[in-house]
Amino acid sequence: MILEHGRPAGGSRLPRELRVYDFLDSLALSYDRVDHAAADNMEVCKEIDEVLDAQICKNLFLCNRQQTKFYLLMMPADKPFKTKELSAQINSARLSFAGADKMLEFLDILPGSVSVMGLMNDKDDRVTLLVDDDLMDKEYLGCHPCVNTSSLRLKTKDVFEVFVPAVNHSVTTVKLVGNV
């Protein structure tokens, strides 16, 4: 794995990945990238974290029982997730993982590739972004460009103060302690 600056020079890339690079470039955001084998679990992400020198977030795509409200939760990878703890903070009982069909429909992302970058595809603002406050003070965040064979390092400030507003979303900060 080699850390490179900016978009890939060539090669075979999926359109959803290329749209991420196009959008980040249109915002004049600086980012670093590493290509790798499919990162389909947090153990693989730990290796990528070392190359990126940033923590790849755990990203969970959630919904309420009625499947009328959808959430993208960003949290530190090493923190356990407790639905009861989050439910109480956002006043949404019975949270569960949303289906892959909704993930593809709303974020144009497949399971294993969930990322804040998918919000650029949520044109109808159907997904609420929830961010654990422990991520807010990190200098860099790592995330996938809508595919799990590449990872990006962006300044946290750029993600939350430039990218998120540019995709017409806002950040709802939550505090997860993981031991409830």
mmCIF file of N, CA and C in Angstrom, residues 48-169:
data_model
loop_
_atom_site.group_PDB
_atom_site.id
_atom_site.type_symbol
_atom_site.label_atom_id
_atom_site.label_comp_id
_atom_site.label_asym_id
_atom_site.label_seq_id
_atom_site.Cartn_x
_atom_site.Cartn_y
_atom_site.Cartn_z
ATOM 1 N N ILE A 48 -4.695 -0.208 7.071
ATOM 2 C CA ILE A 48 -4.843 0.976 6.222
ATOM 3 C C ILE A 48 -4.644 2.237 7.043
ATOM 4 N N ASP A 49 -5.157 2.245 8.283
ATOM 5 C CA ASP A 49 -4.976 3.380 9.194
ATOM 6 C C ASP A 49 -3.499 3.745 9.334
ATOM 7 N N GLU A 50 -2.657 2.720 9.440
ATOM 8 C CA GLU A 50 -1.230 2.964 9.624
ATOM 9 C C GLU A 50 -0.626 3.666 8.413
ATOM 10 N N VAL A 51 -1.044 3.261 7.219
ATOM 11 C CA VAL A 51 -0.531 3.897 5.996
ATOM 12 C C VAL A 51 -1.084 5.320 5.871
ATOM 13 N N LEU A 52 -2.372 5.493 6.164
ATOM 14 C CA LEU A 52 -3.000 6.811 6.065
ATOM 15 C C LEU A 52 -2.562 7.755 7.183
ATOM 16 N N ASP A 53 -2.120 7.188 8.291
ATOM 17 C CA ASP A 53 -1.844 7.963 9.498
ATOM 18 C C ASP A 53 -3.097 8.741 9.905
ATOM 19 N N ALA A 54 -4.207 8.027 9.843
ATOM 20 C CA ALA A 54 -5.513 8.571 10.233
ATOM 21 C C ALA A 54 -6.398 7.389 10.595
ATOM 22 N N GLN A 55 -7.377 7.637 11.418
ATOM 23 C CA GLN A 55 -8.287 6.562 11.797
ATOM 24 C C GLN A 55 -9.460 6.501 10.833
ATOM 25 N N ILE A 56 -9.646 5.327 10.229
ATOM 26 C CA ILE A 56 -10.835 5.119 9.423
ATOM 27 C C ILE A 56 -11.989 4.924 10.399
ATOM 28 N N CYS A 57 -13.030 5.657 10.193
ATOM 29 C CA CYS A 57 -14.177 5.606 11.101
ATOM 30 C C CYS A 57 -14.987 4.341 10.870
ATOM 31 N N LYS A 58 -15.672 3.931 11.921
ATOM 32 C CA LYS A 58 -16.708 2.924 11.778
ATOM 33 C C LYS A 58 -17.927 3.693 11.287
ATOM 34 N N ASN A 59 -18.493 3.274 10.175
ATOM 35 C CA ASN A 59 -19.658 3.925 9.581
ATOM 36 C C ASN A 59 -20.801 2.941 9.560
ATOM 37 N N LEU A 60 -21.882 3.290 10.225
ATOM 38 C CA LEU A 60 -23.031 2.402 10.309
ATOM 39 C C LEU A 60 -24.242 3.073 9.670
ATOM 40 N N PHE A 61 -24.922 2.336 8.815
ATOM 41 C CA PHE A 61 -26.127 2.840 8.161
ATOM 42 C C PHE A 61 -27.314 2.232 8.901
ATOM 43 N N LEU A 62 -28.070 3.090 9.571
ATOM 44 C CA LEU A 62 -29.122 2.660 10.489
ATOM 45 C C LEU A 62 -30.481 3.207 10.073
ATOM 46 N N CYS A 63 -31.526 2.612 10.628
ATOM 47 C CA CYS A 63 -32.880 3.121 10.403
ATOM 48 C C CYS A 63 -33.741 2.822 11.623
ATOM 49 N N ASN A 64 -34.877 3.527 11.691
ATOM 50 C CA ASN A 64 -35.842 3.219 12.742
ATOM 51 C C ASN A 64 -36.655 1.988 12.319
ATOM 52 N N ARG A 65 -37.478 1.491 13.230
ATOM 53 C CA ARG A 65 -38.225 0.259 12.953
ATOM 54 C C ARG A 65 -39.138 0.402 11.747
ATOM 55 N N GLN A 66 -39.749 1.567 11.581
ATOM 56 C CA GLN A 66 -40.678 1.798 10.478
ATOM 57 C C GLN A 66 -39.967 2.049 9.143
ATOM 58 N N GLN A 67 -38.661 2.170 9.184
ATOM 59 C CA GLN A 67 -37.851 2.496 8.011
ATOM 60 C C GLN A 67 -38.306 3.797 7.363
ATOM 61 N N THR A 68 -38.582 4.779 8.229
ATOM 62 C CA THR A 68 -38.953 6.107 7.752
ATOM 63 C C THR A 68 -37.849 7.126 8.019
ATOM 64 N N LYS A 69 -36.913 6.777 8.888
ATOM 65 C CA LYS A 69 -35.779 7.647 9.187
ATOM 66 C C LYS A 69 -34.507 6.827 9.059
ATOM 67 N N PHE A 70 -33.531 7.426 8.366
ATOM 68 C CA PHE A 70 -32.270 6.744 8.108
ATOM 69 C C PHE A 70 -31.125 7.601 8.621
ATOM 70 N N TYR A 71 -30.088 6.923 9.120
ATOM 71 C CA TYR A 71 -28.975 7.607 9.762
ATOM 72 C C TYR A 71 -27.651 7.009 9.283
ATOM 73 N N LEU A 72 -26.672 7.879 9.107
ATOM 74 C CA LEU A 72 -25.294 7.446 8.901
ATOM 75 C C LEU A 72 -24.547 7.848 10.155
ATOM 76 N N LEU A 73 -24.081 6.856 10.902
ATOM 77 C CA LEU A 73 -23.350 7.100 12.142
ATOM 78 C C LEU A 73 -21.865 6.908 11.899
ATOM 79 N N MET A 74 -21.088 7.956 12.203
ATOM 80 C CA MET A 74 -19.630 7.883 12.157
ATOM 81 C C MET A 74 -19.131 7.846 13.598
ATOM 82 N N MET A 75 -18.284 6.856 13.889
ATOM 83 C CA MET A 75 -17.766 6.724 15.247
ATOM 84 C C MET A 75 -16.373 6.104 15.195
ATOM 85 N N PRO A 76 -15.594 6.255 16.272
ATOM 86 C CA PRO A 76 -14.273 5.623 16.288
ATOM 87 C C PRO A 76 -14.396 4.108 16.112
ATOM 88 N N ALA A 77 -13.467 3.545 15.382
ATOM 89 C CA ALA A 77 -13.513 2.121 15.066
ATOM 90 C C ALA A 77 -13.410 1.237 16.304
ATOM 91 N N ASP A 78 -12.725 1.707 17.326
ATOM 92 C CA ASP A 78 -12.497 0.875 18.503
ATOM 93 C C ASP A 78 -13.587 1.010 19.570
ATOM 94 N N LYS A 79 -14.585 1.813 19.315
ATOM 95 C CA LYS A 79 -15.648 2.029 20.295
ATOM 96 C C LYS A 79 -16.807 1.089 19.995
ATOM 97 N N PRO A 80 -17.294 0.353 21.016
ATOM 98 C CA PRO A 80 -18.450 -0.508 20.779
ATOM 99 C C PRO A 80 -19.722 0.305 20.552
ATOM 100 N N PHE A 81 -20.596 -0.235 19.734
ATOM 101 C CA PHE A 81 -21.855 0.445 19.422
ATOM 102 C C PHE A 81 -22.989 -0.186 20.206
ATOM 103 N N LYS A 82 -23.743 0.652 20.902
ATOM 104 C CA LYS A 82 -24.915 0.213 21.668
ATOM 105 C C LYS A 82 -26.125 0.979 21.149
ATOM 106 N N THR A 83 -27.065 0.280 20.528
ATOM 107 C CA THR A 83 -28.221 0.962 19.939
ATOM 108 C C THR A 83 -29.021 1.732 20.982
ATOM 109 N N LYS A 84 -29.155 1.189 22.170
ATOM 110 C CA LYS A 84 -29.936 1.851 23.214
ATOM 111 C C LYS A 84 -29.348 3.224 23.551
ATOM 112 N N GLU A 85 -28.050 3.297 23.598
ATOM 113 C CA GLU A 85 -27.364 4.551 23.919
ATOM 114 C C GLU A 85 -27.646 5.623 22.847
ATOM 115 N N LEU A 86 -27.574 5.239 21.600
ATOM 116 C CA LEU A 86 -27.822 6.185 20.514
ATOM 117 C C LEU A 86 -29.307 6.530 20.421
ATOM 118 N N SER A 87 -30.165 5.547 20.528
ATOM 119 C CA SER A 87 -31.615 5.767 20.432
ATOM 120 C C SER A 87 -32.087 6.846 21.386
ATOM 121 N N ALA A 88 -31.580 6.823 22.603
ATOM 122 C CA ALA A 88 -31.988 7.805 23.609
ATOM 123 C C ALA A 88 -31.585 9.224 23.207
ATOM 124 N N GLN A 89 -30.460 9.369 22.530
ATOM 125 C CA GLN A 89 -29.976 10.703 22.158
ATOM 126 C C GLN A 89 -30.698 11.298 20.961
ATOM 127 N N ILE A 90 -31.209 10.449 20.086
ATOM 128 C CA ILE A 90 -31.852 10.975 18.870
ATOM 129 C C ILE A 90 -33.362 10.746 18.878
ATOM 130 N N ASN A 91 -33.881 10.285 19.989
ATOM 131 C CA ASN A 91 -35.328 10.049 20.136
ATOM 132 C C ASN A 91 -35.890 9.159 19.029
ATOM 133 N N SER A 92 -35.220 8.050 18.818
ATOM 134 C CA SER A 92 -35.664 7.104 17.803
ATOM 135 C C SER A 92 -35.530 5.695 18.370
ATOM 136 N N ALA A 93 -36.644 5.135 18.755
ATOM 137 C CA ALA A 93 -36.626 3.795 19.336
ATOM 138 C C ALA A 93 -36.397 2.733 18.268
ATOM 139 N N ARG A 94 -35.871 1.634 18.712
ATOM 140 C CA ARG A 94 -35.707 0.452 17.879
ATOM 141 C C ARG A 94 -34.866 0.679 16.631
ATOM 142 N N LEU A 95 -33.686 1.203 16.810
ATOM 143 C CA LEU A 95 -32.766 1.352 15.692
ATOM 144 C C LEU A 95 -32.238 -0.012 15.270
ATOM 145 N N SER A 96 -32.041 -0.157 13.977
ATOM 146 C CA SER A 96 -31.431 -1.373 13.458
ATOM 147 C C SER A 96 -30.618 -1.002 12.218
ATOM 148 N N PHE A 97 -29.910 -1.978 11.713
ATOM 149 C CA PHE A 97 -29.140 -1.738 10.499
ATOM 150 C C PHE A 97 -30.091 -1.684 9.305
ATOM 151 N N ALA A 98 -29.918 -0.676 8.480
ATOM 152 C CA ALA A 98 -30.749 -0.534 7.283
ATOM 153 C C ALA A 98 -30.278 -1.536 6.229
ATOM 154 N N GLY A 99 -31.172 -1.887 5.359
ATOM 155 C CA GLY A 99 -30.867 -2.877 4.335
ATOM 156 C C GLY A 99 -29.957 -2.355 3.236
ATOM 157 N N ALA A 100 -29.296 -3.290 2.584
ATOM 158 C CA ALA A 100 -28.392 -2.950 1.487
ATOM 159 C C ALA A 100 -29.129 -2.249 0.350
ATOM 160 N N ASP A 101 -30.410 -2.563 0.162
ATOM 161 C CA ASP A 101 -31.168 -1.920 -0.904
ATOM 162 C C ASP A 101 -31.319 -0.418 -0.649
ATOM 163 N N LYS A 102 -31.561 -0.032 0.611
ATOM 164 C CA LYS A 102 -31.682 1.394 0.958
ATOM 165 C C LYS A 102 -30.324 2.084 0.895
ATOM 166 N N MET A 103 -29.288 1.371 1.271
ATOM 167 C CA MET A 103 -27.932 1.913 1.204
ATOM 168 C C MET A 103 -27.582 2.265 -0.243
ATOM 169 N N LEU A 104 -27.905 1.370 -1.145
ATOM 170 C CA LEU A 104 -27.640 1.611 -2.562
ATOM 171 C C LEU A 104 -28.536 2.722 -3.101
ATOM 172 N N GLU A 105 -29.807 2.700 -2.732
ATOM 173 C CA GLU A 105 -30.753 3.702 -3.220
ATOM 174 C C GLU A 105 -30.405 5.118 -2.737
ATOM 175 N N PHE A 106 -30.108 5.265 -1.451
ATOM 176 C CA PHE A 106 -29.896 6.598 -0.878
ATOM 177 C C PHE A 106 -28.464 7.107 -1.039
ATOM 178 N N LEU A 107 -27.472 6.212 -0.890
ATOM 179 C CA LEU A 107 -26.068 6.646 -0.845
ATOM 180 C C LEU A 107 -25.233 6.157 -2.020
ATOM 181 N N ASP A 108 -25.787 5.297 -2.867
ATOM 182 C CA ASP A 108 -25.056 4.675 -3.965
ATOM 183 C C ASP A 108 -23.799 3.981 -3.455
ATOM 184 N N ILE A 109 -23.991 3.226 -2.361
ATOM 185 C CA ILE A 109 -22.892 2.498 -1.725
ATOM 186 C C ILE A 109 -23.352 1.079 -1.446
ATOM 187 N N LEU A 110 -22.414 0.142 -1.559
ATOM 188 C CA LEU A 110 -22.686 -1.248 -1.219
ATOM 189 C C LEU A 110 -22.164 -1.543 0.184
ATOM 190 N N PRO A 111 -22.683 -2.557 0.848
ATOM 191 C CA PRO A 111 -22.169 -2.915 2.178
ATOM 192 C C PRO A 111 -20.649 -3.101 2.142
ATOM 193 N N GLY A 112 -20.007 -2.622 3.190
ATOM 194 C CA GLY A 112 -18.550 -2.676 3.273
ATOM 195 C C GLY A 112 -17.884 -1.412 2.778
ATOM 196 N N SER A 113 -18.644 -0.538 2.144
ATOM 197 C CA SER A 113 -18.089 0.699 1.584
ATOM 198 C C SER A 113 -18.728 1.952 2.171
ATOM 199 N N VAL A 114 -19.514 1.801 3.232
ATOM 200 C CA VAL A 114 -20.253 2.931 3.793
ATOM 201 C C VAL A 114 -19.274 4.020 4.224
ATOM 202 N N SER A 115 -19.626 5.250 3.877
ATOM 203 C CA SER A 115 -18.731 6.377 4.112
ATOM 204 C C SER A 115 -19.520 7.676 4.043
ATOM 205 N N VAL A 116 -18.995 8.681 4.712
ATOM 206 C CA VAL A 116 -19.583 10.019 4.652
ATOM 207 C C VAL A 116 -19.632 10.519 3.210
ATOM 208 N N MET A 117 -18.749 10.032 2.360
ATOM 209 C CA MET A 117 -18.733 10.454 0.961
ATOM 210 C C MET A 117 -20.041 10.097 0.261
ATOM 211 N N GLY A 118 -20.731 9.077 0.723
ATOM 212 C CA GLY A 118 -22.005 8.682 0.123
ATOM 213 C C GLY A 118 -23.083 9.741 0.242
ATOM 214 N N LEU A 119 -22.914 10.669 1.191
ATOM 215 C CA LEU A 119 -23.924 11.728 1.345
ATOM 216 C C LEU A 119 -24.029 12.607 0.103
ATOM 217 N N MET A 120 -22.994 12.626 -0.725
ATOM 218 C CA MET A 120 -23.077 13.416 -1.961
ATOM 219 C C MET A 120 -24.128 12.853 -2.911
ATOM 220 N N ASN A 121 -24.526 11.594 -2.687
ATOM 221 C CA ASN A 121 -25.540 10.952 -3.521
ATOM 222 C C ASN A 121 -26.939 11.038 -2.916
ATOM 223 N N ASP A 122 -27.042 11.581 -1.712
ATOM 224 C CA ASP A 122 -28.331 11.701 -1.019
ATOM 225 C C ASP A 122 -28.962 13.051 -1.368
ATOM 226 N N LYS A 123 -29.396 13.181 -2.587
ATOM 227 C CA LYS A 123 -29.919 14.461 -3.094
ATOM 228 C C LYS A 123 -31.215 14.893 -2.416
ATOM 229 N N ASP A 124 -31.966 13.937 -1.878
ATOM 230 C CA ASP A 124 -33.249 14.261 -1.247
ATOM 231 C C ASP A 124 -33.156 14.383 0.268
ATOM 232 N N ASP A 125 -31.939 14.386 0.792
ATOM 233 C CA ASP A 125 -31.702 14.581 2.227
ATOM 234 C C ASP A 125 -32.495 13.584 3.074
ATOM 235 N N ARG A 126 -32.392 12.314 2.723
ATOM 236 C CA ARG A 126 -33.119 11.261 3.443
ATOM 237 C C ARG A 126 -32.295 10.656 4.572
ATOM 238 N N VAL A 127 -31.002 10.989 4.630
ATOM 239 C CA VAL A 127 -30.104 10.398 5.620
ATOM 240 C C VAL A 127 -29.583 11.494 6.545
ATOM 241 N N THR A 128 -29.704 11.260 7.844
ATOM 242 C CA THR A 128 -29.195 12.186 8.858
ATOM 243 C C THR A 128 -27.799 11.739 9.268
ATOM 244 N N LEU A 129 -26.853 12.662 9.249
ATOM 245 C CA LEU A 129 -25.480 12.364 9.637
ATOM 246 C C LEU A 129 -25.321 12.531 11.139
ATOM 247 N N LEU A 130 -24.908 11.458 11.802
ATOM 248 C CA LEU A 130 -24.622 11.460 13.233
ATOM 249 C C LEU A 130 -23.127 11.199 13.403
ATOM 250 N N VAL A 131 -22.473 12.024 14.220
ATOM 251 C CA VAL A 131 -21.027 11.889 14.407
ATOM 252 C C VAL A 131 -20.715 11.853 15.890
ATOM 253 N N ASP A 132 -20.022 10.806 16.309
ATOM 254 C CA ASP A 132 -19.574 10.739 17.702
ATOM 255 C C ASP A 132 -18.593 11.877 17.947
ATOM 256 N N ASP A 133 -18.786 12.580 19.053
ATOM 257 C CA ASP A 133 -17.968 13.774 19.286
ATOM 258 C C ASP A 133 -16.485 13.474 19.475
ATOM 259 N N ASP A 134 -16.115 12.222 19.727
ATOM 260 C CA ASP A 134 -14.696 11.885 19.832
ATOM 261 C C ASP A 134 -13.969 12.032 18.494
ATOM 262 N N LEU A 135 -14.700 12.060 17.396
ATOM 263 C CA LEU A 135 -14.064 12.239 16.087
ATOM 264 C C LEU A 135 -13.795 13.703 15.762
ATOM 265 N N MET A 136 -14.516 14.591 16.397
ATOM 266 C CA MET A 136 -14.475 15.999 16.017
ATOM 267 C C MET A 136 -13.123 16.662 16.268
ATOM 268 N N ASP A 137 -12.352 16.150 17.235
ATOM 269 C CA ASP A 137 -11.079 16.796 17.549
ATOM 270 C C ASP A 137 -9.880 16.134 16.869
ATOM 271 N N LYS A 138 -10.131 15.145 16.029
ATOM 272 C CA LYS A 138 -9.044 14.502 15.283
ATOM 273 C C LYS A 138 -8.603 15.417 14.140
ATOM 274 N N GLU A 139 -7.312 15.413 13.831
ATOM 275 C CA GLU A 139 -6.832 16.240 12.725
ATOM 276 C C GLU A 139 -7.303 15.693 11.378
ATOM 277 N N TYR A 140 -7.260 14.366 11.246
ATOM 278 C CA TYR A 140 -7.636 13.723 9.986
ATOM 279 C C TYR A 140 -8.669 12.634 10.221
ATOM 280 N N LEU A 141 -9.474 12.392 9.191
ATOM 281 C CA LEU A 141 -10.397 11.269 9.155
ATOM 282 C C LEU A 141 -10.074 10.428 7.931
ATOM 283 N N GLY A 142 -10.263 9.142 8.068
ATOM 284 C CA GLY A 142 -10.119 8.245 6.940
ATOM 285 C C GLY A 142 -11.485 7.734 6.536
ATOM 286 N N CYS A 143 -11.704 7.604 5.240
ATOM 287 C CA CYS A 143 -12.985 7.086 4.757
ATOM 288 C C CYS A 143 -12.801 6.499 3.362
ATOM 289 N N HIS A 144 -13.783 5.736 2.956
ATOM 290 C CA HIS A 144 -13.761 5.165 1.611
ATOM 291 C C HIS A 144 -14.403 6.134 0.618
ATOM 292 N N PRO A 145 -13.919 6.142 -0.625
ATOM 293 C CA PRO A 145 -14.556 6.949 -1.680
ATOM 294 C C PRO A 145 -15.684 6.178 -2.361
ATOM 295 N N CYS A 146 -16.622 5.684 -1.538
ATOM 296 C CA CYS A 146 -17.792 4.919 -2.000
ATOM 297 C C CYS A 146 -17.453 3.538 -2.558
ATOM 298 N N VAL A 147 -16.219 3.108 -2.386
ATOM 299 C CA VAL A 147 -15.781 1.733 -2.690
ATOM 300 C C VAL A 147 -14.815 1.329 -1.576
ATOM 301 N N ASN A 148 -14.726 0.024 -1.303
ATOM 302 C CA ASN A 148 -13.854 -0.388 -0.208
ATOM 303 C C ASN A 148 -12.491 -0.902 -0.667
ATOM 304 N N THR A 149 -12.068 -0.482 -1.855
ATOM 305 C CA THR A 149 -10.741 -0.839 -2.351
ATOM 306 C C THR A 149 -9.807 0.359 -2.406
ATOM 307 N N SER A 150 -10.256 1.483 -1.883
ATOM 308 C CA SER A 150 -9.441 2.685 -1.722
ATOM 309 C C SER A 150 -9.876 3.354 -0.429
ATOM 310 N N SER A 151 -8.966 4.101 0.143
ATOM 311 C CA SER A 151 -9.291 4.882 1.337
ATOM 312 C C SER A 151 -8.667 6.251 1.204
ATOM 313 N N LEU A 152 -9.359 7.227 1.784
ATOM 314 C CA LEU A 152 -8.923 8.623 1.713
ATOM 315 C C LEU A 152 -8.579 9.149 3.088
ATOM 316 N N ARG A 153 -7.659 10.103 3.126
ATOM 317 C CA ARG A 153 -7.377 10.865 4.336
ATOM 318 C C ARG A 153 -7.686 12.322 4.024
ATOM 319 N N LEU A 154 -8.616 12.873 4.809
ATOM 320 C CA LEU A 154 -8.992 14.280 4.663
ATOM 321 C C LEU A 154 -8.897 14.955 6.024
ATOM 322 N N LYS A 155 -8.705 16.248 6.007
ATOM 323 C CA LYS A 155 -8.744 16.991 7.259
ATOM 324 C C LYS A 155 -10.166 16.945 7.795
ATOM 325 N N THR A 156 -10.282 16.660 9.081
ATOM 326 C CA THR A 156 -11.594 16.583 9.722
ATOM 327 C C THR A 156 -12.375 17.871 9.504
ATOM 328 N N LYS A 157 -11.687 18.982 9.644
ATOM 329 C CA LYS A 157 -12.318 20.284 9.454
ATOM 330 C C LYS A 157 -12.893 20.405 8.038
ATOM 331 N N ASP A 158 -12.168 19.920 7.037
ATOM 332 C CA ASP A 158 -12.651 19.980 5.657
ATOM 333 C C ASP A 158 -13.897 19.109 5.458
ATOM 334 N N VAL A 159 -13.905 17.947 6.104
ATOM 335 C CA VAL A 159 -15.063 17.053 5.966
ATOM 336 C C VAL A 159 -16.314 17.724 6.520
ATOM 337 N N PHE A 160 -16.211 18.232 7.754
ATOM 338 C CA PHE A 160 -17.402 18.728 8.437
ATOM 339 C C PHE A 160 -17.745 20.185 8.143
ATOM 340 N N GLU A 161 -16.760 20.985 7.740
ATOM 341 C CA GLU A 161 -17.037 22.399 7.480
ATOM 342 C C GLU A 161 -17.142 22.743 5.994
ATOM 343 N N VAL A 162 -16.676 21.867 5.127
ATOM 344 C CA VAL A 162 -16.741 22.137 3.685
ATOM 345 C C VAL A 162 -17.575 21.066 2.968
ATOM 346 N N PHE A 163 -17.153 19.805 3.071
ATOM 347 C CA PHE A 163 -17.836 18.737 2.338
ATOM 348 C C PHE A 163 -19.301 18.586 2.767
ATOM 349 N N VAL A 164 -19.531 18.406 4.057
ATOM 350 C CA VAL A 164 -20.902 18.141 4.529
ATOM 351 C C VAL A 164 -21.856 19.279 4.143
ATOM 352 N N PRO A 165 -21.507 20.548 4.369
ATOM 353 C CA PRO A 165 -22.413 21.610 3.907
ATOM 354 C C PRO A 165 -22.579 21.628 2.377
ATOM 355 N N ALA A 166 -21.532 21.276 1.651
ATOM 356 C CA ALA A 166 -21.610 21.283 0.185
ATOM 357 C C ALA A 166 -22.585 20.233 -0.343
ATOM 358 N N VAL A 167 -22.827 19.187 0.434
ATOM 359 C CA VAL A 167 -23.792 18.163 0.028
ATOM 360 C C VAL A 167 -25.139 18.371 0.727
ATOM 361 N N ASN A 168 -25.323 19.584 1.246
ATOM 362 C CA ASN A 168 -26.590 20.000 1.862
ATOM 363 C C ASN A 168 -27.019 19.130 3.039
ATOM 364 N N HIS A 169 -26.056 18.784 3.865
ATOM 365 C CA HIS A 169 -26.326 18.043 5.087
ATOM 366 C C HIS A 169 -25.745 18.841 6.259
#
